[in-house]
Short mmCIF file of C-alpha atoms in Angstrom, two decimals:
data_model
loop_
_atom_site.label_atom_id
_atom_site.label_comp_id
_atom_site.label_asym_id
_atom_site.label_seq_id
_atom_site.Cartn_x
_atom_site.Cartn_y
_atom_site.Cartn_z
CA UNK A 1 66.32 -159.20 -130.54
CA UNK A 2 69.37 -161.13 -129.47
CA UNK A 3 69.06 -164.34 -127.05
CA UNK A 4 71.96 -166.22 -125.15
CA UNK A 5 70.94 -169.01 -123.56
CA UNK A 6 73.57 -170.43 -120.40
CA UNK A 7 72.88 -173.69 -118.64
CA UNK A 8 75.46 -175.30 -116.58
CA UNK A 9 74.99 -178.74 -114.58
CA UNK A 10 77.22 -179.03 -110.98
CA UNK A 11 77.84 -182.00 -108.89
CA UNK A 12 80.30 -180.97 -106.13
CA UNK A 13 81.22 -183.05 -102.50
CA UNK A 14 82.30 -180.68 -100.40
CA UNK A 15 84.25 -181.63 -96.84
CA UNK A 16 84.96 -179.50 -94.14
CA UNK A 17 87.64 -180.43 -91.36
CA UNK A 18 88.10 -178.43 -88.10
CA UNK A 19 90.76 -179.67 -85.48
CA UNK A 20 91.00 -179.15 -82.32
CA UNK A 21 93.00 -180.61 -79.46
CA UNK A 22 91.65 -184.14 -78.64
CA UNK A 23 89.26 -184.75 -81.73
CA UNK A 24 88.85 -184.18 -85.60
CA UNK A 25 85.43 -183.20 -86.95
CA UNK A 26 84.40 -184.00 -90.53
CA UNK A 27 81.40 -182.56 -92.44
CA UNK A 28 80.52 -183.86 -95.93
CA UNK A 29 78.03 -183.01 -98.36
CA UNK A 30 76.82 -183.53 -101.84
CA UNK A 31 75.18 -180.80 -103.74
CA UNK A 32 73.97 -180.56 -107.50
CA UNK A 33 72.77 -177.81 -109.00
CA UNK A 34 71.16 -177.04 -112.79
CA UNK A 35 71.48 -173.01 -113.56
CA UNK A 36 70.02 -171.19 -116.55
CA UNK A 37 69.76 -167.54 -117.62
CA UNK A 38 68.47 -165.81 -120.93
CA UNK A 39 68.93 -162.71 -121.99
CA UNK A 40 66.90 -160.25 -124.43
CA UNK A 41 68.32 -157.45 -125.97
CA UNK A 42 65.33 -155.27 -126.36
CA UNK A 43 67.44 -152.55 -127.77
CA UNK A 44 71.07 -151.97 -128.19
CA UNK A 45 70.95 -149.82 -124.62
CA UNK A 46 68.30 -152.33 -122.83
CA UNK A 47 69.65 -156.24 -121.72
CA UNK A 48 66.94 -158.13 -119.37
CA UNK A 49 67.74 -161.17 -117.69
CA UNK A 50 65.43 -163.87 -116.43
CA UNK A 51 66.82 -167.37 -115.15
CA UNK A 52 66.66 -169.94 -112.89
CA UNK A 53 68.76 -171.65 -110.01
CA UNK A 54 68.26 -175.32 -108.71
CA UNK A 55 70.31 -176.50 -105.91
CA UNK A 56 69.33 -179.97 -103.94
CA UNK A 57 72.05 -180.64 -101.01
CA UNK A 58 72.63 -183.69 -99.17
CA UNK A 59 73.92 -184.07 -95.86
CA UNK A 60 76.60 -187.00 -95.98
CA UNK A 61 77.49 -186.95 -93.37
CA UNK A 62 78.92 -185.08 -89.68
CA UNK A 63 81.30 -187.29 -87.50
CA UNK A 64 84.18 -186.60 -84.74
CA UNK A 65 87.14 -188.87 -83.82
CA UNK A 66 88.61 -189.00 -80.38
CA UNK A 67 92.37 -188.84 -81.28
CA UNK A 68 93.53 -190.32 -78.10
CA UNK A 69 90.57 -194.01 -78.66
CA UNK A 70 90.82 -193.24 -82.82
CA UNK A 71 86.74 -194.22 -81.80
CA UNK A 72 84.24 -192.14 -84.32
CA UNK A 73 80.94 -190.89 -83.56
CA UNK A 74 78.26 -189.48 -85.48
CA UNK A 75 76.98 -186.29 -84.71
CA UNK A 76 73.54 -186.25 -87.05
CA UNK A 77 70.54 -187.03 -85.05
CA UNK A 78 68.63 -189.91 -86.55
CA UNK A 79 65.68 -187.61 -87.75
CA UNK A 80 68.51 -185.74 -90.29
CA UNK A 81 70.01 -188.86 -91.29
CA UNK A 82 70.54 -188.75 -95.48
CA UNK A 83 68.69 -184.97 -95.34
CA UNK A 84 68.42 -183.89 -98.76
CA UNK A 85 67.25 -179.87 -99.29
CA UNK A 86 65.57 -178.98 -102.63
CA UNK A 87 65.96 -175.23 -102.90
CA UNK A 88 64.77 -173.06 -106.52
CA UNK A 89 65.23 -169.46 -107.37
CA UNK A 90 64.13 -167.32 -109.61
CA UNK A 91 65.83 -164.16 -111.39
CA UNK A 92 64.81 -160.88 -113.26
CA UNK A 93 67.16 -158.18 -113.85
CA UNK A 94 67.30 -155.63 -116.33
CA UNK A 95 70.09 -153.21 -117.13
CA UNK A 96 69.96 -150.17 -118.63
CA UNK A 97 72.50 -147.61 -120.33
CA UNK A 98 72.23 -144.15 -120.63
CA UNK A 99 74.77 -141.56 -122.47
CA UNK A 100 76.81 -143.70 -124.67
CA UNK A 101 76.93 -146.32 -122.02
CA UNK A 102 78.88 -144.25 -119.74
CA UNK A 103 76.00 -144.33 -117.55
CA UNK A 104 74.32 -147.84 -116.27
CA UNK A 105 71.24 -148.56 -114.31
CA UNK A 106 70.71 -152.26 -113.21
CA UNK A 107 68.04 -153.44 -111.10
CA UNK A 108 67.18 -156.82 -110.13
CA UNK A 109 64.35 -158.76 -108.32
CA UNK A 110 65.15 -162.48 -106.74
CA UNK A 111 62.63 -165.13 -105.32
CA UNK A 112 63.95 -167.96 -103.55
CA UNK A 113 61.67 -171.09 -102.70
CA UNK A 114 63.36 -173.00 -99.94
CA UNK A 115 62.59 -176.10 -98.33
CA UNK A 116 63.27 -176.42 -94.53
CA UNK A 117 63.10 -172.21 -93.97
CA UNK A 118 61.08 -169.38 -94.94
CA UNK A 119 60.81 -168.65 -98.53
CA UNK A 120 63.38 -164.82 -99.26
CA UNK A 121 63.23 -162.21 -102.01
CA UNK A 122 65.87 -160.43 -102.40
CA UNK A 123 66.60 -157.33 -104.46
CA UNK A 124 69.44 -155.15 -106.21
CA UNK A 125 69.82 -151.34 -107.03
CA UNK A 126 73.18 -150.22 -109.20
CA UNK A 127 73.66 -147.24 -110.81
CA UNK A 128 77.90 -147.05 -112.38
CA UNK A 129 78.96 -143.86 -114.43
CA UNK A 130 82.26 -142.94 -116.29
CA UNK A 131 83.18 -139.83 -115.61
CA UNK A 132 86.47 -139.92 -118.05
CA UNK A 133 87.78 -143.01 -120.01
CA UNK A 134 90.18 -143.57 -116.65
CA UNK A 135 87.82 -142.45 -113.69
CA UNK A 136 84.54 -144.00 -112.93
CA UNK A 137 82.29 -144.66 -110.02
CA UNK A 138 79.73 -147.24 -108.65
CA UNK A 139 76.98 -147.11 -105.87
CA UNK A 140 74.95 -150.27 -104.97
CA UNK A 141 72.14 -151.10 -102.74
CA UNK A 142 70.93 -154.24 -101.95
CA UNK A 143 69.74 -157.66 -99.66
CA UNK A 144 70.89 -161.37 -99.86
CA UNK A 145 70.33 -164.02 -97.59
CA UNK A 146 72.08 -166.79 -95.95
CA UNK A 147 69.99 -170.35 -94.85
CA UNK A 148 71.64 -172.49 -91.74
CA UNK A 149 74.11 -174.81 -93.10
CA UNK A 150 73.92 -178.43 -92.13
CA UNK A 151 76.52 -178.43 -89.48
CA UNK A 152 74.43 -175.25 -88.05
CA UNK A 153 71.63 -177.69 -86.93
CA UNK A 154 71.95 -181.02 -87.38
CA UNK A 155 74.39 -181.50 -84.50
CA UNK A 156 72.18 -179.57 -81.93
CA UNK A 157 70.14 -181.99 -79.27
CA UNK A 158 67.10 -183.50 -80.08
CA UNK A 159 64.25 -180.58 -80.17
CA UNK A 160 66.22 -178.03 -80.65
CA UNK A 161 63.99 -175.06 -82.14
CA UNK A 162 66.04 -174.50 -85.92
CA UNK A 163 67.66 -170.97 -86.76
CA UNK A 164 66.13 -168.83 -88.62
CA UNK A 165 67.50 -167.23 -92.11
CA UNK A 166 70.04 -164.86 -91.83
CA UNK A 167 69.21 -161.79 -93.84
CA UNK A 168 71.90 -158.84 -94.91
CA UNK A 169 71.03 -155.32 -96.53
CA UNK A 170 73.94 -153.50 -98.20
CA UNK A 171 75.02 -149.82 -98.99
CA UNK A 172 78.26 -149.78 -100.83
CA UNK A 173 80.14 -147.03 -103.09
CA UNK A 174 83.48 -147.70 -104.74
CA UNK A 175 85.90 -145.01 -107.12
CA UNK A 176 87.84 -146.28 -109.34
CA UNK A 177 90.68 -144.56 -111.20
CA UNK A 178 93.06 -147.02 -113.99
CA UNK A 179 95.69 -146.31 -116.51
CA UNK A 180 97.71 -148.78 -118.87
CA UNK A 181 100.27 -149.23 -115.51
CA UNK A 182 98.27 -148.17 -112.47
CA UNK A 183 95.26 -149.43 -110.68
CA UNK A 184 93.39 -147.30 -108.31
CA UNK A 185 90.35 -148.63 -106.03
CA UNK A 186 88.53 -147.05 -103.14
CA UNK A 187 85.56 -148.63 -101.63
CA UNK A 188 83.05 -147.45 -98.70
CA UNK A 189 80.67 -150.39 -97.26
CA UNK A 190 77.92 -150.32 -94.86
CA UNK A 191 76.08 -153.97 -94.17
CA UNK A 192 72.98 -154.89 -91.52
CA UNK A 193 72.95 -158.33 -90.79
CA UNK A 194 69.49 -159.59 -89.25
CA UNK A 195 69.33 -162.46 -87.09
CA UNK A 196 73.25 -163.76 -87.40
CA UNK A 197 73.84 -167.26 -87.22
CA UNK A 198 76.64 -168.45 -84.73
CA UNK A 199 77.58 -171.09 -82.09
CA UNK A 200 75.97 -169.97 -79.11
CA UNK A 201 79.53 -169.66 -77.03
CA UNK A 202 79.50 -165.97 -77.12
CA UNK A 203 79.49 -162.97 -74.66
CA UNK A 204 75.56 -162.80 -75.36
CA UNK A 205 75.28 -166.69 -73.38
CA UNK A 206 76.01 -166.97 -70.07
CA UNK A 207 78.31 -170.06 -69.01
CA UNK A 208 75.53 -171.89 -67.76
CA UNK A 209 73.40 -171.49 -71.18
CA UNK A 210 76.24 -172.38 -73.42
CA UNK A 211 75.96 -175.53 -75.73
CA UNK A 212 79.25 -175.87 -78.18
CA UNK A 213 76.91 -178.12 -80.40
CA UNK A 214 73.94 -175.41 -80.46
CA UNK A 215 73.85 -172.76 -83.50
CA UNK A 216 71.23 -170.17 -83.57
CA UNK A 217 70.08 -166.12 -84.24
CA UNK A 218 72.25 -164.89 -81.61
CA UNK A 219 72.55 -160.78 -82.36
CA UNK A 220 71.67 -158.42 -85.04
CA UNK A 221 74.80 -156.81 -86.19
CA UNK A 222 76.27 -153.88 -88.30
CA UNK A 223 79.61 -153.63 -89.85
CA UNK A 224 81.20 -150.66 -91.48
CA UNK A 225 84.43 -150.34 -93.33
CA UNK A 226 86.74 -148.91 -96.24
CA UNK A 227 88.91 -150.62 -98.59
CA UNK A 228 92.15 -149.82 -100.60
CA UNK A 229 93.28 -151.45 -103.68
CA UNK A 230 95.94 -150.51 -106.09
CA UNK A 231 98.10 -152.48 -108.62
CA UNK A 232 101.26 -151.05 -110.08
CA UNK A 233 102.22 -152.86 -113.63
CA UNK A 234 106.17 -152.86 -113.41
CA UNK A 235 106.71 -154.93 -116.52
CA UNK A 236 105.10 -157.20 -118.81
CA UNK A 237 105.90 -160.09 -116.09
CA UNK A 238 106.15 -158.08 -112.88
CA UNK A 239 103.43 -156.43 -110.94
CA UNK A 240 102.87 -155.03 -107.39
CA UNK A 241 99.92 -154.31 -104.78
CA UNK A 242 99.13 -152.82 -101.92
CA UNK A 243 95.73 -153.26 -100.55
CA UNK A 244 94.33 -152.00 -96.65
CA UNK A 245 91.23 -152.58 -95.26
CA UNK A 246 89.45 -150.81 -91.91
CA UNK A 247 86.16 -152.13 -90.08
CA UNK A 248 84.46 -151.64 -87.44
CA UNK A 249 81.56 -154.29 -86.41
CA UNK A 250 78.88 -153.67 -83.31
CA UNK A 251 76.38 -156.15 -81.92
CA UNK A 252 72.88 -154.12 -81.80
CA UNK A 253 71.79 -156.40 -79.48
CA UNK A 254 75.21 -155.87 -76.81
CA UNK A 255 75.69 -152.36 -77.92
CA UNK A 256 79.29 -152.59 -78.45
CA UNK A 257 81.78 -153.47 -80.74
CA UNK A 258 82.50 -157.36 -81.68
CA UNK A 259 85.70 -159.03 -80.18
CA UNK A 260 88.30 -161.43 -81.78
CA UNK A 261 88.40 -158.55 -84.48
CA UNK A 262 91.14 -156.85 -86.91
CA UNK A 263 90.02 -153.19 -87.41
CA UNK A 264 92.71 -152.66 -90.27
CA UNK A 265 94.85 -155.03 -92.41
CA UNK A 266 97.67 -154.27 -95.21
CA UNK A 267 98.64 -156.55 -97.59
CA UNK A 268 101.14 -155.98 -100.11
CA UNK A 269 103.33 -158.12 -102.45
CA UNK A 270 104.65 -158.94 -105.79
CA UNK A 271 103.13 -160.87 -108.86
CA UNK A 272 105.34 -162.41 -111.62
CA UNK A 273 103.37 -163.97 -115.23
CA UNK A 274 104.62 -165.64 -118.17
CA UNK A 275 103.98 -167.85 -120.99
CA UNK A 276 105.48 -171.86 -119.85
CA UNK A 277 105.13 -174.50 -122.36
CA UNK A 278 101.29 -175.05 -122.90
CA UNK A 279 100.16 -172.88 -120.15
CA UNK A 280 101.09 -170.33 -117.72
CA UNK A 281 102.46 -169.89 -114.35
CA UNK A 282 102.42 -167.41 -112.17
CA UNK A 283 104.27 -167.23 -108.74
CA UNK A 284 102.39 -164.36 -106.18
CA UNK A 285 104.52 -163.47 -102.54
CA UNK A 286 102.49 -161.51 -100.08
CA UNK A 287 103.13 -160.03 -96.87
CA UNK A 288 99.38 -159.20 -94.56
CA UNK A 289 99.77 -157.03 -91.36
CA UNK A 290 96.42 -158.07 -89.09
CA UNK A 291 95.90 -154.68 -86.69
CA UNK A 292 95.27 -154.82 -83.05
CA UNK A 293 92.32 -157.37 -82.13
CA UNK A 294 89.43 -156.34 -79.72
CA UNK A 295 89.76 -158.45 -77.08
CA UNK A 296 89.06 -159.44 -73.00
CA UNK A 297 91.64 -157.42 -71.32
CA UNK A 298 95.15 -159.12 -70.62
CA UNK A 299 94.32 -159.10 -66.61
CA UNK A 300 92.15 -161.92 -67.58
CA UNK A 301 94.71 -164.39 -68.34
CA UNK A 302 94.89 -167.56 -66.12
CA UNK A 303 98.10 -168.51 -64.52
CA UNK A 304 97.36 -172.43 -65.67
CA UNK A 305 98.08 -171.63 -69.48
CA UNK A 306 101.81 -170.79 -69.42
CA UNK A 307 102.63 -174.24 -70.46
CA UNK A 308 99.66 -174.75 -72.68
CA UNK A 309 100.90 -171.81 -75.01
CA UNK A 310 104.70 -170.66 -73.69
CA UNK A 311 104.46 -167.79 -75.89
CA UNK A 312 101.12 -166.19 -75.47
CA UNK A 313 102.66 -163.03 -73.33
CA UNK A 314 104.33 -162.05 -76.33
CA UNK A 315 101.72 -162.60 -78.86
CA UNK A 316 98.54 -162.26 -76.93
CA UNK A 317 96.27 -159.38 -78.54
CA UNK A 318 98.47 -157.77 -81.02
CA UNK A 319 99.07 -157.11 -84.50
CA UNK A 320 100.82 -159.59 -86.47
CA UNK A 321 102.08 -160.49 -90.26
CA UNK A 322 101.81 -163.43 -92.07
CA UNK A 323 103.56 -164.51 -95.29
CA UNK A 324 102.42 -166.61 -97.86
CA UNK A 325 103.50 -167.89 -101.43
CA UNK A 326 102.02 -169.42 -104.33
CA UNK A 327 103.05 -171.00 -107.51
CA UNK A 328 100.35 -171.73 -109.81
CA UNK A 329 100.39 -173.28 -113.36
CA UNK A 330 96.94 -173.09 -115.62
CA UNK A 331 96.61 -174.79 -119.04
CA UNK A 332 93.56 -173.49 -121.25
CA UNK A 333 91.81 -175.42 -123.89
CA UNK A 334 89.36 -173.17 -126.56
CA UNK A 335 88.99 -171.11 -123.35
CA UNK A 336 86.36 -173.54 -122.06
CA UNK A 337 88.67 -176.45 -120.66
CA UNK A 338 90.82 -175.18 -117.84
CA UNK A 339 93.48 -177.23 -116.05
CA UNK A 340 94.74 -175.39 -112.63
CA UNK A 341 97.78 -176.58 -110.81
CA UNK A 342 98.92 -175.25 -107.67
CA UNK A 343 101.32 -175.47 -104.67
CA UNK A 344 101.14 -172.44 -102.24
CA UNK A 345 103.48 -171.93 -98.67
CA UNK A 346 100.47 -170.50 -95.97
CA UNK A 347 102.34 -168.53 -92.99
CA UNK A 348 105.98 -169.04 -94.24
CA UNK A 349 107.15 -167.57 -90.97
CA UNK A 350 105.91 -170.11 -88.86
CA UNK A 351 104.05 -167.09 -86.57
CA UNK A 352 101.42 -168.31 -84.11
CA UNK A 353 99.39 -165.68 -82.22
CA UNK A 354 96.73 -166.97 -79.39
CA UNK A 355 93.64 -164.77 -78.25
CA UNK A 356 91.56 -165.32 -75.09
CA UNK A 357 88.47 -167.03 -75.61
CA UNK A 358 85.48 -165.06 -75.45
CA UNK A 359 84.06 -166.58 -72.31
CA UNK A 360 86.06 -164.59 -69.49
CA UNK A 361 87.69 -167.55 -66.91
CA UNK A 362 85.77 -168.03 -63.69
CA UNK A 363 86.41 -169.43 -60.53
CA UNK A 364 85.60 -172.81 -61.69
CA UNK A 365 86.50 -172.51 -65.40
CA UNK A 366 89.93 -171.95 -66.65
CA UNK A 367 90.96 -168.89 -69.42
CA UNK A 368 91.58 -170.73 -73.04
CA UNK A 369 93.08 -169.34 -75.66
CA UNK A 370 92.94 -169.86 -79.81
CA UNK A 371 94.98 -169.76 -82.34
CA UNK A 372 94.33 -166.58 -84.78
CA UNK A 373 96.34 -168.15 -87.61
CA UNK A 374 97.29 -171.98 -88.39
CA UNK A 375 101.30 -172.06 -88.33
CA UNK A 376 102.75 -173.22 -91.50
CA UNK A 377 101.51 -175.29 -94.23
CA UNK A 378 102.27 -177.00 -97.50
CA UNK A 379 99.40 -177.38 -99.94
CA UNK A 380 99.07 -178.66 -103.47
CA UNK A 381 96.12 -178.41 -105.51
CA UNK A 382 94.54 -179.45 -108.43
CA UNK A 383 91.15 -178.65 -109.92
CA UNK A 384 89.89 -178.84 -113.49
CA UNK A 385 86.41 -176.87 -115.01
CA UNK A 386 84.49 -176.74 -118.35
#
């Protein structure tokens, strides 16, 4: 019997900034975690897993800032003030190989004990088999879960009935086919998502229901899709890719397909690698092509947004392509201590597309329109792990 014994300790703020015209919201949290998972090998083809996961979240706190007065509010009602959630799972999974491990069986069983929300099991099927030493293939069937957030509702009004857990099963099968300079991939998806969290400004509220501070189980949705990946090794230092995706995503509870949606998107580029000094850098330029967007029709646009967004005839509800680049430099200590610099270009191009809002304009409410992708952006980051 062979035992491996893991345990890592996490204390991570987190802050989340949205902008929008007049204000700036922050969100901050604290969370800590302790994880732990041993493993047995019962025999040489047999590995069983059993651990546990402790995460206890804070709520910092949620404020807005009127950028016109610079005066800040707090959003958190007084009875979520300093919220802390104590949440504890608990793992089992045992994998199995059959045929001189060209054939693997895993299955895994998940109990989570949560605080605020109903407790969740969750569970995991995967069965992967090598046909040659270049061509395998992978089916998996499974559930996870997804808890509200704190933004999703501490900001709504006082008595506000909470959202429940958002649930997901998943059917997925993926081909794979790799040599020493080509990568193949090819995966098929299929997700149910029970009782979806989102803001409540959708076509399923009508105008006078709508609260833009009020999250909660608004539809019951399934998405289906297939993705493309492939990696060509041109050198020791040069590689490319060229990845696509295709979805399609339906509300059960509309009957029709989601808006403010991509149903393809290419992305291809070119990856460069070497050895600098004590580390390594790597510099990664990448083109993605967003497919038509399922939007309101154009004969919905409002005369009284020309001069809000001048452009939005020619970029209103079409495909688009963004460029980024990226420079990154990582230093590695005994493989354990891992220093990651980074300074990456989003949306070189400076392309800004608008969409129509969901809610259709009325006689007393004007069309508005937001932007599908941020214009362009400098960012530098650092971030260090052991």
């Amino acid at each position: 019997m062979q035992e491996h014994l893991v345990k890592r300790l996490l204390v991570k703020p987190y802050h989340y900034q949205q902008i929008s015209e007049h204000f700036d919201f922050i969100d901050s949290t604290e969370l800590a975690g302790f994880y732990s998972a041993i493993n047995y090998n019962i025999v040489d083809s047999n590995r069983l897993t059993v651990g546990l996961d402790i995460k206890n979240e804070r709520l910092v706190n949620s404020e807005f800032t009127d950028k016109q007065t610079g005066i800040t509010r707090s959003f958190v009602q007084s009875e979520y003030a300093n919220m802390s959630l104590f949440d504890t799972g608990i793992f089992i999974q045992d994998k199995q190989s059959f045929w001189d491990n060209k054939t693997q069986l895993t299955v895994g069983l998940r109990f989570d004990i949560l605080e605020l929300f109903d407790n969740q099991v969750s569970y995991r099927f995967g069965l992967t088999h090598a046909f040659t030493p270049t061509l395998s293939a992978k089916i998996l069937y499974g559930s996870a879960y997804r808890s509200p957030s704190f933004l999703e509702f501490t900001r709504s009004p006082v008595g506000t009935q909470l959202p429940e857990v958002e649930t997901m099963r998943t059917l997925e099968a993926h081909l794979n086919y790799h040599t020493k300079t080509l990568q193949l991939g090819l995966t098929v998806f299929h997700n149910n998502y029970d009782n979806f969290i989102s803001r409540k400004n959708s076509f399923h509220e009508s105008a006078q229901n709508l609260d833009a501070g009020v999250f909660s189980n608004i539809d019951n949705q399934v998405v289906t899709g297939l993705e493309f990946d492939s990696k060509y090794i041109i050198t020791s230092e040069w590689s490319s890719f060229l990845n696509a995706s295709w979805s399609y995503a339906k509300s059960l509870r509309a009957d029709k397909a989601l808006p403010l949606l991509a149903d393809w998107t290419v992305t291809t580029g070119l990856e460069w690698h070497r050895s600098f000094a004590i580390g390594n850098i790597q510099f990664n330029n990448h083109l993605i092509t967003y497919g038509q967007r399922r939007d309101w029709s154009s004969d919905l646009w409002n005369v009284g947004q020309t001069q809000r967004y001048p452009n939005r005839q020619k970029n209103f509800n079409a495909a688009f392509v963004v460029w980024n680049s990226i420079l990154n430099y990582q230093i590695s200590i005994e493989q354990q201590h891992t220093l990651d610099l980074s300074l990456s270009i989003h949306n070189v191009l400076d392309q800004q597309y608008y969409t129509q809002a969901l809610i259709p304009p009325s006689p007393d409410k004007t069309a508005s329109f937001d932007t599908q992708y941020s214009g362009r952006n400098i960012r530098f980051g650092i971030s260090y792990s052991w």
